[in-house]
Tab-separated table of C-alpha atoms in Angstrom:
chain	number	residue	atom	x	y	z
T	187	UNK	CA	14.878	8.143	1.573
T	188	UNK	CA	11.904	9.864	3.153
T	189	UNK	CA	9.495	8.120	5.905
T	190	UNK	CA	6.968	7.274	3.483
T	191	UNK	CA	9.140	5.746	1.014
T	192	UNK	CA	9.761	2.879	3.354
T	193	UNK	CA	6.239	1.348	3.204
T	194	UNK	CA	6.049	-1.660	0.481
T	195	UNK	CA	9.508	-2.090	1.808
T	196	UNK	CA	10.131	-6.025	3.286
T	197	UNK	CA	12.754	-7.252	5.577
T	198	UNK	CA	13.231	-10.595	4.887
T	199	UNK	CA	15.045	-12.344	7.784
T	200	UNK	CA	16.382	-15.950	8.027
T	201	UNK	CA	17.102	-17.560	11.566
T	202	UNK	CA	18.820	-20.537	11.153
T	203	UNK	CA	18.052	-23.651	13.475
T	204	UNK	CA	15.696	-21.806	14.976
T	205	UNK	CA	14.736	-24.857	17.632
T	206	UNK	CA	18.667	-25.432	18.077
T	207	UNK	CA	20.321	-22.578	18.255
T	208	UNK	CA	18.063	-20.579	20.558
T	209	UNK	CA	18.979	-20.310	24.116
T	210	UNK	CA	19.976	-16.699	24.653
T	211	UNK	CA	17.005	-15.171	24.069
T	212	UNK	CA	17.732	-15.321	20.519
T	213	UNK	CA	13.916	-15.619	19.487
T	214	UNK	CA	13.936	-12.469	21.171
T	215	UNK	CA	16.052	-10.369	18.945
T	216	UNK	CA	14.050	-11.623	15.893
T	217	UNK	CA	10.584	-10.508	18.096
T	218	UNK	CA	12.430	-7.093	18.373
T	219	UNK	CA	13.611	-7.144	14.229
T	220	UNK	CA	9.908	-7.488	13.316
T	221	UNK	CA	7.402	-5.405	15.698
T	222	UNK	CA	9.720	-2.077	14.872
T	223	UNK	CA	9.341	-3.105	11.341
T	224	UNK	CA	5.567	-3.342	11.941
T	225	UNK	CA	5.551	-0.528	13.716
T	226	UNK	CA	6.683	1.292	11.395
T	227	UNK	CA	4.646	-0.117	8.070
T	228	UNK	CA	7.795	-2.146	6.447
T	229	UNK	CA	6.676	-5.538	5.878
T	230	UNK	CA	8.314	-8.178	7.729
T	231	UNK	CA	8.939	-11.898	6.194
T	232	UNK	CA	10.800	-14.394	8.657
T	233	UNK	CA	11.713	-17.667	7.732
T	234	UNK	CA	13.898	-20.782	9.131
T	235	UNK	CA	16.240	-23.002	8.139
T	236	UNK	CA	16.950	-26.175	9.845
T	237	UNK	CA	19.036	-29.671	9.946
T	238	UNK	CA	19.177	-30.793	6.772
T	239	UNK	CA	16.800	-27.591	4.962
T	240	UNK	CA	18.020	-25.721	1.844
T	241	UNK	CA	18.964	-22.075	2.965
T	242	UNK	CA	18.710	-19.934	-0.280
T	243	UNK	CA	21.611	-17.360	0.077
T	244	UNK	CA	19.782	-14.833	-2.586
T	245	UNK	CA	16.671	-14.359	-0.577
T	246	UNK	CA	16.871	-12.638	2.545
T	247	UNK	CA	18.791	-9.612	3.733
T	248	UNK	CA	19.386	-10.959	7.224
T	249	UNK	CA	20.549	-14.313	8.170
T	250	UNK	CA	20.646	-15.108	11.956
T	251	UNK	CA	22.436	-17.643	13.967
T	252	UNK	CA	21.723	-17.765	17.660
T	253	UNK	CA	23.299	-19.893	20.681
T	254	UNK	CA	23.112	-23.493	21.235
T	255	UNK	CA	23.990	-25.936	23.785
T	256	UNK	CA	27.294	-27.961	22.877
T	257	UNK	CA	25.192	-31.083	21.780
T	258	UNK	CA	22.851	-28.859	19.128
T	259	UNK	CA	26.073	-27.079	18.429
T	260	UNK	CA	28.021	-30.105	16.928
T	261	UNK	CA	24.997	-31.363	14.996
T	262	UNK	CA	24.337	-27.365	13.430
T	263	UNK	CA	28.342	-27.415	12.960
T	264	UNK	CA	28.357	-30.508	10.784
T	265	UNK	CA	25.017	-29.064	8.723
T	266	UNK	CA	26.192	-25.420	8.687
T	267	UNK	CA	29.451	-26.871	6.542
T	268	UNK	CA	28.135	-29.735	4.703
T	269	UNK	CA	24.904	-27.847	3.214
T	270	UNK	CA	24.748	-24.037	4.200
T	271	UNK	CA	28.361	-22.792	4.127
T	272	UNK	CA	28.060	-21.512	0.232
T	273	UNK	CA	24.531	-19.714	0.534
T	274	UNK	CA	26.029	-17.976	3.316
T	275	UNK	CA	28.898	-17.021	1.757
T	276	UNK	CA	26.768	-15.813	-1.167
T	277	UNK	CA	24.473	-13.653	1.013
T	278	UNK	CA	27.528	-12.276	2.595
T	279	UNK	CA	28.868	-11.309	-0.689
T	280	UNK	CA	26.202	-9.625	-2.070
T	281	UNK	CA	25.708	-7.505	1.347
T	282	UNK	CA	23.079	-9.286	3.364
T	283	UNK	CA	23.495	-9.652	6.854
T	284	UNK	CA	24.878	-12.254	8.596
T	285	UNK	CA	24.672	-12.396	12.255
T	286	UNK	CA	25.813	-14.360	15.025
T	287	UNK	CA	25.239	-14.164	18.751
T	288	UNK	CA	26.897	-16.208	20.926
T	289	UNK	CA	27.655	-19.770	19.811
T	290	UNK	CA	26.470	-18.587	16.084
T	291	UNK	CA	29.170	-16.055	16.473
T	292	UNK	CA	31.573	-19.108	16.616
T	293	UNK	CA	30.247	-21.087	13.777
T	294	UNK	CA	30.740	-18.068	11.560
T	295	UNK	CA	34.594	-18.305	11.934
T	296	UNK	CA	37.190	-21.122	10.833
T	297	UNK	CA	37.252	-23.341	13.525
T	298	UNK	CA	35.615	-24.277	17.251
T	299	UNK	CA	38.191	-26.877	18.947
T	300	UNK	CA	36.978	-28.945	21.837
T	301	UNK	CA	39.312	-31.007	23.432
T	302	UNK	CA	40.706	-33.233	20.436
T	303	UNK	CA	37.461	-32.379	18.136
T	304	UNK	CA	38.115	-30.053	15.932
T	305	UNK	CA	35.015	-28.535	14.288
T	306	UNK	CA	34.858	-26.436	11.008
T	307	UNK	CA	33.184	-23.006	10.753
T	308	UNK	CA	31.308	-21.172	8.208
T	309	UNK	CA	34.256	-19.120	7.673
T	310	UNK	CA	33.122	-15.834	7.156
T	311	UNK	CA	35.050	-14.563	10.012
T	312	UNK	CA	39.283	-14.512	10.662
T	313	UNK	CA	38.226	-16.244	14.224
T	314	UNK	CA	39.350	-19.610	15.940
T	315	UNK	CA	37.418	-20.683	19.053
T	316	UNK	CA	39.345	-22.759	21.448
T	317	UNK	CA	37.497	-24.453	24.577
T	318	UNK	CA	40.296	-23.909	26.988
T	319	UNK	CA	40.282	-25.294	30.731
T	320	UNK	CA	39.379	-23.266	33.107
T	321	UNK	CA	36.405	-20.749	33.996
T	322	UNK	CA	33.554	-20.132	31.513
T	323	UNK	CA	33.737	-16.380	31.132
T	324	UNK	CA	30.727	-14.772	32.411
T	325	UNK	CA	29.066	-11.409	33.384
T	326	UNK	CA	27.315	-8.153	32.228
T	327	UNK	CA	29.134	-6.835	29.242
T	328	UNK	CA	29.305	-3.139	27.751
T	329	UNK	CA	31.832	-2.985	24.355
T	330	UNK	CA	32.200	0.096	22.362
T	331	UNK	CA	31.563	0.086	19.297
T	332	UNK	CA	32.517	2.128	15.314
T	333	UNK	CA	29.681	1.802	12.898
T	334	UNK	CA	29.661	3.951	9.988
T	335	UNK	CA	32.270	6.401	12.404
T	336	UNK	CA	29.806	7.365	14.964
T	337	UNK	CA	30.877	5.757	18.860
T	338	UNK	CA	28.358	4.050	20.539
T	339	UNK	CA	27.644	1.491	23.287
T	340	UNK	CA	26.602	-2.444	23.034
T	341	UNK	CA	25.459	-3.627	26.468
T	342	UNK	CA	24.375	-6.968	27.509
T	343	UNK	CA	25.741	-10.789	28.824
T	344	UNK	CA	28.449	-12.946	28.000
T	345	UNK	CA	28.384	-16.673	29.102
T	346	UNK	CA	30.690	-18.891	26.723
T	347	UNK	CA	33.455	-21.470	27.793
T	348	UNK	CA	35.244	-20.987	24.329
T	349	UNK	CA	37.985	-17.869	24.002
T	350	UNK	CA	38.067	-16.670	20.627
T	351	UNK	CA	41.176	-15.468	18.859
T	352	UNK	CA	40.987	-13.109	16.054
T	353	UNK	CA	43.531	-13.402	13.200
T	354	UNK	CA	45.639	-10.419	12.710
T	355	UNK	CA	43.408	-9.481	9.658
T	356	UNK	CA	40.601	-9.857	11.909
T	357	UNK	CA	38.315	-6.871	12.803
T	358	UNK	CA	36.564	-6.787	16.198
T	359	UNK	CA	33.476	-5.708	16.512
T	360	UNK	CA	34.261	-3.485	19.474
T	361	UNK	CA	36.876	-2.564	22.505
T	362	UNK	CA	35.953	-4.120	25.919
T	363	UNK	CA	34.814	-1.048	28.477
T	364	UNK	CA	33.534	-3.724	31.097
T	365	UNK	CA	33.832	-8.128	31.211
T	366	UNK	CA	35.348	-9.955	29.503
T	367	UNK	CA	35.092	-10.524	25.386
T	368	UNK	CA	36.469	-12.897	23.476
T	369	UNK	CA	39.184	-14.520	25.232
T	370	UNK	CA	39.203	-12.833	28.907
T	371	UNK	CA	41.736	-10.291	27.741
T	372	UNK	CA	42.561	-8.932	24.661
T	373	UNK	CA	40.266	-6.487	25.106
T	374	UNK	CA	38.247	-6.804	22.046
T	375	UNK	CA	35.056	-8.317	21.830
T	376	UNK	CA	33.196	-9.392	18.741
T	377	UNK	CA	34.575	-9.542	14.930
T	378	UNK	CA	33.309	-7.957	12.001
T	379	UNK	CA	33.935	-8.315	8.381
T	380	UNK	CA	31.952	-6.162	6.215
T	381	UNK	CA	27.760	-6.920	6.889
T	382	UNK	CA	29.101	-9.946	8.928
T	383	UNK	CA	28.911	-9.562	12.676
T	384	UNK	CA	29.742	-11.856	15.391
T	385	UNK	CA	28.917	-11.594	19.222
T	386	UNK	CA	29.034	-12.728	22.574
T	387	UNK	CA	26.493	-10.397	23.939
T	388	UNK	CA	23.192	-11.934	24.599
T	389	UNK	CA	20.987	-11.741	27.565
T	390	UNK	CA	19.640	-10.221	24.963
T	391	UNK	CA	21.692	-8.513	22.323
T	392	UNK	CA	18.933	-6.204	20.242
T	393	UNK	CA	16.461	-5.503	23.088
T	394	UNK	CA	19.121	-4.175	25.270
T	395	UNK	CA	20.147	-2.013	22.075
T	396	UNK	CA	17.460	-0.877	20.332
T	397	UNK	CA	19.914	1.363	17.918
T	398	UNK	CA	22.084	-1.514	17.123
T	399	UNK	CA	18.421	-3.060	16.317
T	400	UNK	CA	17.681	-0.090	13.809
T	401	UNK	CA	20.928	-0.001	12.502
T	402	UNK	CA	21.050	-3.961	11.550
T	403	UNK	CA	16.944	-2.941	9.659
T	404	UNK	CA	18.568	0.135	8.350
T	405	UNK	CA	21.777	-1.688	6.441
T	406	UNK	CA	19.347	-4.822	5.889
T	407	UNK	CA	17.197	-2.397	3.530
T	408	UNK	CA	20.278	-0.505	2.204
T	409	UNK	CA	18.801	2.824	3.668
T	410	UNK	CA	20.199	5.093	6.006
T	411	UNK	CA	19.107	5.085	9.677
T	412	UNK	CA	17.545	8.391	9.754
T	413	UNK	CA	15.072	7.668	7.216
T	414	UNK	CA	13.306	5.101	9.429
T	415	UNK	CA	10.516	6.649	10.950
T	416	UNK	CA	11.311	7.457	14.796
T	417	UNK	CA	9.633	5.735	17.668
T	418	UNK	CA	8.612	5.854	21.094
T	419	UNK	CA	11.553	4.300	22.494
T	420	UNK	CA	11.321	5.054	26.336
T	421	UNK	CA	11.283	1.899	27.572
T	422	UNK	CA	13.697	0.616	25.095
T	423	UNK	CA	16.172	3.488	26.500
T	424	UNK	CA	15.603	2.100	30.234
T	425	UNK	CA	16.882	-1.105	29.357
T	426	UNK	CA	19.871	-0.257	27.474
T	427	UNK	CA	20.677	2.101	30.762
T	428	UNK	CA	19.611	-0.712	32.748
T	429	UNK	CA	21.917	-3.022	30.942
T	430	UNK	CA	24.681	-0.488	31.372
T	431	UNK	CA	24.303	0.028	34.903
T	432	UNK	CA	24.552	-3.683	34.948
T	433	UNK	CA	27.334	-3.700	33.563
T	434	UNK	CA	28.877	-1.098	35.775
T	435	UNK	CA	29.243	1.585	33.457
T	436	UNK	CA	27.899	5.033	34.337
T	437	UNK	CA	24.672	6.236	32.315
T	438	UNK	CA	24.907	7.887	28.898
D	100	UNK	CA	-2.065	-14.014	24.574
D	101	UNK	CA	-2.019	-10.655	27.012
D	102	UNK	CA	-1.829	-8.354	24.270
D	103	UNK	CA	-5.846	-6.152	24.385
D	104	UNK	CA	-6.558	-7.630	27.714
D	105	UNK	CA	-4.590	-5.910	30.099
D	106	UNK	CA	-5.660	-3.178	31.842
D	107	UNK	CA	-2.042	-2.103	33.792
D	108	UNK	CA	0.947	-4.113	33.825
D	109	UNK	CA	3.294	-3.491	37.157
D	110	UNK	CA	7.039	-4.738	36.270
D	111	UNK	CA	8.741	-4.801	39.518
D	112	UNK	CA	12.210	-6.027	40.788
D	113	UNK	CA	16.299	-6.192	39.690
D	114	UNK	CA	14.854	-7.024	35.425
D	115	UNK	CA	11.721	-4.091	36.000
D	116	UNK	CA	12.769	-2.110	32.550
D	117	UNK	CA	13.784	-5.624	30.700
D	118	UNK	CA	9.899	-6.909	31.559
D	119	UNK	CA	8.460	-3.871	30.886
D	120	UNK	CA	10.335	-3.720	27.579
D	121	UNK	CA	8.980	-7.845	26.776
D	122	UNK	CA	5.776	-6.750	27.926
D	123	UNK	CA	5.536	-3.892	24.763
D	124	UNK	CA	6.999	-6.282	22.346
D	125	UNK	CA	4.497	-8.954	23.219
D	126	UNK	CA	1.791	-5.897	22.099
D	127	UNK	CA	0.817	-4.167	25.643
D	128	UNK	CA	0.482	-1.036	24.667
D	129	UNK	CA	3.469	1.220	26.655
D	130	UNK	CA	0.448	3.384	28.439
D	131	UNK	CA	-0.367	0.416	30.074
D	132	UNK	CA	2.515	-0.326	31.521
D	133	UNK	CA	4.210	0.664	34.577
D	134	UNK	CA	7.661	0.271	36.044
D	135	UNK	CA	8.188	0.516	39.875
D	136	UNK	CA	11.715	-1.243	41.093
D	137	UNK	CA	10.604	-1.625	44.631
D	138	UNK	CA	8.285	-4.609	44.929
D	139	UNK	CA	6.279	-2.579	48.395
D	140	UNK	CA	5.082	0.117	46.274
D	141	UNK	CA	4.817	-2.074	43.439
D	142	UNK	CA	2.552	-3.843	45.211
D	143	UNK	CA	0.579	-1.148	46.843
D	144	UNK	CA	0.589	1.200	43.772
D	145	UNK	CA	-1.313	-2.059	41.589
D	146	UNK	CA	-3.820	-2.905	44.442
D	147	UNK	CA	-4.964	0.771	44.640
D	148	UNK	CA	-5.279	1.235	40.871
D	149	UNK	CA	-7.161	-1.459	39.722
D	150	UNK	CA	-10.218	-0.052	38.159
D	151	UNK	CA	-13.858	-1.131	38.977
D	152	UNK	CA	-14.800	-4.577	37.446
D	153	UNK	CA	-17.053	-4.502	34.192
D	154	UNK	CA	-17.004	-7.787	33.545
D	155	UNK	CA	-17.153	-11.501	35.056
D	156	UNK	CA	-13.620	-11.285	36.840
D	157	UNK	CA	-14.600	-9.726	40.249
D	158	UNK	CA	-12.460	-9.517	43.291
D	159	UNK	CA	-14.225	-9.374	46.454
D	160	UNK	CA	-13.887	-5.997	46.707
D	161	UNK	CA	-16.342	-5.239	43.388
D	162	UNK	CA	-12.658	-3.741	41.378
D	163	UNK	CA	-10.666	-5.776	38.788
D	164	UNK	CA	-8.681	-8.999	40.151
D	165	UNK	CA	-4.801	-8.633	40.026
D	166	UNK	CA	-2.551	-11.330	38.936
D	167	UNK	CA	1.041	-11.546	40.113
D	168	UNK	CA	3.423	-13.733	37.897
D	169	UNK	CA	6.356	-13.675	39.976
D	170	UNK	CA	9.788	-16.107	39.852
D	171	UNK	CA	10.101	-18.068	42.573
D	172	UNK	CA	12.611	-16.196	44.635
D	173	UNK	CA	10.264	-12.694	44.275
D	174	UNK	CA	7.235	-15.207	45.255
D	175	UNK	CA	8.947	-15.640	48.775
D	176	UNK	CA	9.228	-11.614	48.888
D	177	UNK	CA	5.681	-11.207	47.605
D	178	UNK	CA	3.874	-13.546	50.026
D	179	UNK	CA	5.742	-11.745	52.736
D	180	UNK	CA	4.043	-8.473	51.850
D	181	UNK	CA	0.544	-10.465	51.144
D	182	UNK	CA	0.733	-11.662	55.065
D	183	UNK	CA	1.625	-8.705	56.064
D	184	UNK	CA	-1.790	-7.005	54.624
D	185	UNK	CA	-3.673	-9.445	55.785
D	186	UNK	CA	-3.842	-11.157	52.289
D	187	UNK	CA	-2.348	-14.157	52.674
D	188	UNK	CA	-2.497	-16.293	55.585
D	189	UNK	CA	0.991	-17.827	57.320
D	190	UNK	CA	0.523	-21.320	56.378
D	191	UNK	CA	0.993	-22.452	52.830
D	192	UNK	CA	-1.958	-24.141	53.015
């Protein structure tokens, strides 16, 4: 699809508990999703869904779950279930997007255990979550990462107390180059199934990795990356390789 | 709230490209914006290009004021370097 093609295009994004589940710079990531769609003349339509809202799984192409604190978490655990679980399943179905950073990463799989709780998950993702004793595992973070079979880098910080175990069915969203991932040493961090992601990289995720950024708007509008219009990304580039360095990984 | 009004933006510091980058996303335009790690020539390099005022916001010197937003921790740095031109005087008073 050629440049101009794109404009009267819309990217219709959903963050769910947008108040809650916000503390990794997760606001952020949306801020990113929507100037490089202004930027480059797609429109841009965000929306939120709350405690207690409707979320409509037919009507946006991404749906976005950031990080909470344990508190928020419980409460969007118990919602996410009781009213959301089917329109996400529905969106994930038809191809949408459904992202999750951080603690939204482990809402999207079967189960978060905390001491004798036991809370449910979205299920979208082969993933348990288990609050184990013992040191939260924290630190820069750089993963690599197979979309669409070309190799490239996700930099950024982990901070999460729960290890996450992916079923043998599972699919990680990438191999571990430096910190920690999901549970401190399988190597793998993240899980993907289809358009469903999950992540422990914040700090933040999309600034850090402005092509991961372009490649979630690209698959959102069901277009290939090269046909969105390029951009002055200097500054975007610094980051990532500041991210990177960070991370203590040499420079691309 | 920034976004038209600045005339150069100095990130400096360990997060310089991560500010810079929040900086363009909150609709500085990248031109305006400058990246320089070490917080001396930071400093220096901001002071020296500050164009001549046009408008009601006059330093004493007749050129544009500069505002420093720093953390806390780069405030103790910063106020060093302030004293040390002659800026800033020893007390916190």
């Amino acid at each position: 699809m050629a440049v101009e093609e794109m404009k009267g295009r819309i990217l219709r994004v959903c963050a769910l508990y947008p108040d809650l589940m916000n503390i990794y710079a997760d606001r952020g990531n949306l801020f990113v999703l929507q100037r490089r769609c202004e930027w480059r003349g797609i429109g841009f339509h965000l929306s939120g869904s709350g405690l207690g809202e409707a979320l409509d799984g037919a009507a946006h192409d991404i749906y976005y779950i950031g990080g909470g604190q344990d508190r928020d978490q419980l409460l969007c655990a118990e919602d996410l279930v009781g009213g959301k679980r089917q329109a996400l399943h529905e969106a994930a179905s038809r191809g949408a997007i459904v992202l999750g950073v951080c603690g939204g990463y482990q809402l999207l799989g079967e189960s978060y255990t905390l001491g004798n709780n036991q809370l449910q998950g979205v299920g979208l993702l082969d993933i348990r979550t288990v609050r184990e004793p013992g040191q939260r595992l924290i630190g820069n973070v750089a993963i690599e990462v197979d979309l669409d079979d070309e190799r490239r880098v996700l930099a950024g910080f982990e901070n999460h107390g729960g290890r996450t175990y992916l079923s043998p069915r599972a699919t990680p969203l990438g191999r571990v180059l430096k910190g920690h991932g999901n549970d401190g040493h399988s190597g793998f961090e993240g899980a993907r199934s289809g358009n469903t992601i999950g992540t422990y990289l914040h700090g933040p995720l999309l600034p850090k990795n402005i092509w991961f950024a372009d490649w979630l708007i690209a698959k959102a509008l069901g277009v290939d990356v090269d046909s969105l219009a390029l951009l002055n990304d200097v500054l975007e580039d610094d980051a990532h390789r500041s991210a990177r360095r960070a991370a203590g990984l040499a420079a691309a | 709230l920034l976004a038209g009004r600045v005339r150069l933006a100095t990130c400096s510091g360990t997060r310089a490209p991560e500010l810079a980058l929040r900086l363009k996303y909150a609709g500085i335009e990248p031109e305006r914006i400058r990246v320089v790690e070490d917080l001396q020539r930071a400093l220096s390099g901001a002071v020296a290009d500050r164009p001549e005022a046009d408008g009601e916001m006059r330093a004493p010197d007749g050129n544009t004021p500069l505002y420093a937003l720093p953390t806390y921790t780069a405030m103790l740095a910063l106020r060093e370097l302030l004293v040390r031109r002659g800026e800033a005087g020893r007390s916190w008073q």
